[in-house]
XYZ file of C-alpha atoms in Angstrom:
306
model
C 0.000 0.000 0.000
C 1.464 3.356 -1.031
C 1.727 6.283 1.388
C -0.988 8.099 -0.574
C -3.373 5.139 -0.303
C -2.575 4.786 3.385
C -3.367 8.460 3.873
C -6.691 8.044 2.074
C -7.508 5.018 4.231
C -6.789 6.916 7.450
C -8.798 9.927 6.296
C -11.729 7.688 5.357
C -11.570 5.987 8.759
C -11.501 9.359 10.510
C -14.494 10.614 8.515
C -16.628 7.536 9.069
C -15.631 7.475 12.733
C -16.676 11.130 13.014
C -20.088 10.340 11.518
C -21.122 8.773 14.840
C -20.030 11.947 16.643
C -22.087 14.180 14.347
C -25.143 11.906 14.571
C -24.841 12.040 18.342
C -24.888 15.860 18.158
C -27.695 16.262 15.614
C -30.153 13.523 16.563
C -31.270 14.911 19.962
C -32.180 18.203 18.266
C -33.604 17.115 14.911
C -34.807 13.608 15.687
C -33.588 10.312 14.259
C -35.258 10.314 10.848
C -34.767 14.013 10.023
C -31.063 13.600 10.835
C -30.778 10.537 8.593
C -32.799 12.247 5.840
C -30.727 15.416 5.755
C -27.536 13.364 5.829
C -28.387 11.505 2.626
C -29.926 14.588 0.989
C -26.803 16.654 1.634
C -24.681 13.678 0.593
C -26.550 13.399 -2.700
C -26.322 17.129 -3.402
C -22.630 17.100 -2.561
C -22.054 14.237 -4.982
C -23.973 16.081 -7.705
C -21.610 19.050 -7.357
C -18.491 16.868 -7.166
C -19.458 14.758 -10.189
C -20.263 17.938 -12.133
C -16.783 19.287 -11.338
C -15.305 15.937 -12.398
C -17.402 16.080 -15.589
C -18.697 12.567 -14.998
C -21.320 11.335 -17.436
C -24.628 10.308 -15.931
C -25.140 7.102 -17.873
C -26.833 4.543 -15.656
C -27.341 2.098 -18.552
C -30.711 0.909 -17.307
C -29.474 0.422 -13.719
C -30.891 3.555 -12.101
C -33.623 1.557 -10.354
C -31.044 -0.885 -9.025
C -28.873 1.908 -7.610
C -31.902 3.477 -5.916
C -32.789 0.133 -4.310
C -29.184 -0.406 -3.255
C -29.236 2.994 -1.582
C -32.330 2.067 0.404
C -30.619 -1.084 1.665
C -27.074 0.187 2.044
C -27.656 3.788 3.203
C -31.290 4.573 3.988
C -32.030 1.833 6.515
C -28.555 1.811 8.140
C -28.384 5.595 8.555
C -31.871 5.582 10.075
C -30.906 2.772 12.448
C -27.693 4.485 13.545
C -29.597 7.707 14.217
C -32.047 5.764 16.382
C -29.079 4.277 18.225
C -27.552 7.754 18.667
C -30.461 8.592 20.984
C -29.322 5.903 23.419
C -25.663 5.010 22.833
C -22.363 6.927 22.942
C -20.735 7.579 19.560
C -17.829 5.206 20.235
C -20.229 2.473 21.261
C -22.127 2.625 17.966
C -18.878 2.761 15.994
C -17.661 -0.451 17.606
C -20.945 -2.257 16.975
C -20.675 -1.138 13.347
C -17.518 -3.261 13.115
C -19.756 -6.344 13.135
C -20.544 -5.678 9.451
C -18.179 -8.365 8.065
C -19.603 -10.865 10.572
C -23.074 -10.162 9.225
C -21.766 -10.526 5.680
C -20.439 -14.007 6.410
C -23.726 -15.164 7.954
C -25.914 -13.610 5.224
C -23.690 -14.990 2.470
C -23.889 -18.505 3.869
C -27.638 -18.443 4.483
C -28.888 -16.734 1.344
C -26.150 -16.499 -1.307
C -24.502 -19.947 -1.249
C -21.196 -18.528 -0.044
C -18.896 -21.243 1.239
C -17.830 -20.996 4.857
C -14.395 -21.705 6.290
C -13.508 -22.835 9.761
C -11.610 -19.601 10.422
C -14.593 -17.527 9.403
C -16.907 -19.500 11.675
C -14.476 -18.961 14.543
C -14.360 -15.291 13.565
C -18.145 -15.015 13.741
C -18.152 -16.640 17.186
C -15.442 -14.273 18.442
C -17.275 -11.307 16.957
C -20.506 -12.252 18.709
C -18.558 -12.655 21.947
C -16.950 -9.231 21.450
C -20.337 -7.599 20.899
C -21.624 -9.371 24.021
C -18.704 -8.083 26.109
C -19.206 -4.530 24.861
C -22.972 -4.546 25.415
C -22.931 -6.434 28.704
C -20.065 -4.673 30.465
C -19.705 -1.361 28.640
C -20.307 2.145 30.035
C -24.052 2.160 29.249
C -26.350 0.698 31.889
C -28.271 -2.363 30.753
C -31.861 -1.417 29.993
C -34.355 -0.849 27.216
C -32.333 2.020 25.749
C -29.200 -0.105 25.473
C -31.111 -2.957 23.849
C -32.840 -0.651 21.351
C -29.554 1.001 20.426
C -27.636 -2.265 20.112
C -30.336 -3.931 18.001
C -30.500 -0.844 15.759
C -26.708 -0.911 15.227
C -26.711 -4.623 14.463
C -29.620 -4.181 12.033
C -27.607 -1.472 10.262
C -24.580 -3.765 10.114
C -26.761 -6.518 8.646
C -27.908 -4.135 5.905
C -24.273 -3.300 5.120
C -23.488 -7.018 5.021
C -26.365 -7.580 2.600
C -25.422 -4.535 0.521
C -22.257 -6.050 -0.919
C -24.158 -9.057 -2.250
C -26.922 -7.029 -3.888
C -24.362 -4.736 -5.548
C -22.661 -7.806 -6.961
C -25.920 -9.376 -8.162
C -27.702 -6.252 -9.423
C -24.728 -4.312 -10.784
C -21.490 -6.279 -11.208
C -23.122 -9.379 -12.717
C -25.132 -7.218 -15.131
C -22.266 -5.438 -16.848
C -21.083 -3.134 -14.088
C -21.447 0.636 -13.612
C -19.262 3.626 -12.766
C -18.836 3.443 -8.979
C -19.397 7.201 -8.705
C -22.859 6.757 -10.200
C -23.597 3.910 -7.776
C -22.714 6.277 -4.922
C -24.883 9.058 -6.361
C -27.886 6.873 -7.159
C -27.702 5.181 -3.792
C -27.932 8.493 -1.930
C -30.975 9.528 -3.937
C -32.550 6.133 -3.196
C -31.895 6.591 0.517
C -33.408 10.087 0.334
C -36.605 8.717 -1.221
C -36.867 6.022 1.461
C -36.287 8.332 4.431
C -38.430 11.268 3.258
C -41.818 9.882 4.470
C -40.322 8.832 7.826
C -38.840 12.304 8.274
C -42.144 13.999 7.416
C -44.012 11.633 9.719
C -41.749 12.375 12.679
C -41.979 16.130 12.075
C -45.786 15.933 11.843
C -46.196 13.812 14.978
C -43.819 15.679 17.304
C -42.935 19.130 15.938
C -42.527 20.600 19.418
C -39.818 18.060 20.296
C -37.519 19.113 17.432
C -35.067 22.033 17.493
C -34.445 23.583 14.081
C -32.678 26.867 14.946
C -29.443 25.560 16.489
C -26.563 26.666 14.249
C -24.166 24.144 15.765
C -26.507 21.304 14.851
C -26.621 22.363 11.198
C -22.834 22.651 11.054
C -22.757 19.063 12.327
C -25.282 18.076 9.658
C -23.215 19.751 6.946
C -20.117 17.865 8.073
C -22.136 14.635 8.247
C -23.614 15.029 4.769
C -20.683 16.451 2.831
C -17.651 15.165 4.707
C -18.834 11.823 6.081
C -20.993 10.896 3.090
C -20.071 12.630 -0.197
C -16.305 12.827 0.338
C -16.130 9.516 2.195
C -17.850 7.619 -0.621
C -15.443 9.044 -3.187
C -12.453 8.128 -1.024
C -13.744 4.600 -0.549
C -14.347 3.944 -4.224
C -10.938 5.415 -5.106
C -9.359 2.945 -2.655
C -11.275 0.092 -4.289
C -9.946 1.178 -7.679
C -6.358 1.427 -6.398
C -6.205 -1.557 -4.029
C -9.000 -3.920 -5.053
C -12.032 -4.931 -2.977
C -10.292 -6.561 0.020
C -7.711 -4.152 1.465
C -10.119 -1.203 1.826
C -12.149 -3.373 4.222
C -9.458 -2.655 6.828
C -11.430 0.543 7.357
C -13.838 -1.534 9.474
C -11.009 -2.037 11.977
C -10.018 1.627 12.084
C -13.449 3.292 12.239
C -14.128 2.140 15.848
C -10.794 3.602 16.986
C -11.689 6.996 15.560
C -15.291 6.734 16.757
C -14.155 6.164 20.346
C -11.454 8.862 20.032
C -13.801 11.581 18.713
C -16.463 10.711 21.283
C -13.956 10.949 24.130
C -12.356 14.180 22.873
C -15.452 16.175 21.922
C -18.325 14.657 23.915
C -16.495 13.528 27.037
C -17.559 9.917 26.591
C -15.955 7.425 28.938
C -13.497 4.844 27.638
C -13.506 1.636 29.695
C -11.816 -1.740 29.632
C -14.928 -3.099 27.905
C -14.045 -1.012 24.854
C -10.601 -2.605 24.771
C -11.790 -6.176 25.432
C -14.763 -6.038 23.071
C -12.739 -4.207 20.428
C -9.912 -6.748 20.640
C -12.300 -9.665 20.126
C -14.037 -7.931 17.209
C -10.661 -7.021 15.675
C -9.464 -10.636 15.913
C -12.738 -11.775 14.354
C -12.266 -9.368 11.447
C -8.716 -10.586 10.899
C -9.908 -14.209 10.722
C -12.704 -13.283 8.316
C -10.940 -10.807 6.044
C -7.233 -11.542 5.976
C -6.281 -15.015 7.182
C -5.729 -17.502 4.368
C -8.633 -19.911 4.229
C -7.925 -23.539 3.473
C -10.639 -25.611 5.102
C -14.172 -24.970 3.872
C -17.458 -26.095 5.289
C -20.637 -26.630 3.303
C -23.196 -23.860 3.911
C -26.794 -24.641 4.792
C -28.831 -25.938 1.882
C -25.846 -27.193 -0.157
C -25.116 -30.895 -0.478
C -21.593 -31.941 0.369
C -19.605 -33.712 -2.339
């Protein structure tokens, strides 16, 4: 990995780690679904400007509908879930639970997409589940309904991310492919369409509970939409072009570090041994799933062994 690619990877990790900080700032004022909606709307508008400056051609080749659907799965639902979690969980907490994405990908691939499992990946899933359990059970947030709602929301978001890679492969890559910048753009518009009715519903039901005139909140939203969405997507896809599809996944190991760091520095969130223990187990799980050479395979459910 070149120094330039390493710099891009670190910047991407810092941006996605900061997204949990900004959601934690904006959600109490705007509400979960308005925060998620304005994130994807600003992200889409930012990508429109950036692609115009790059003079990219908007040729979806009949795949516009697919990119919109991908955005609903891979951005709309996850961003909404993380904003729900931001009402209950510290930023670093959500960032660490987000690291379970590859674990979800392994399980979803085996159950629904005939992906072959390996022994190391199964061990990785078990360690990842244990790491999540340590973080949730012994972390700085008291066990209660709020913790359970936040944790389930984060894990649901991670499951959507895990599913997202498979639908991109099936709906885009296996049908001739598409400029990754257009996938990013279409996906943000799809997420905007999905979240719009939820945003309007929340505003209609509880207008008095929302604060719209806080300048600091809108600065956080601008950073969330432009920095953590528009710019981050372009950085990620540039890394995929330069390094291939595997190495950029190391971002899932670095995002929790930045998420915990930003939460501690700017929100005064506590860092406990549970962060270290849970993070270590999740990190080891990711290494087994993403980077260890896999030799022994196991037959996934529904597939006859030869």
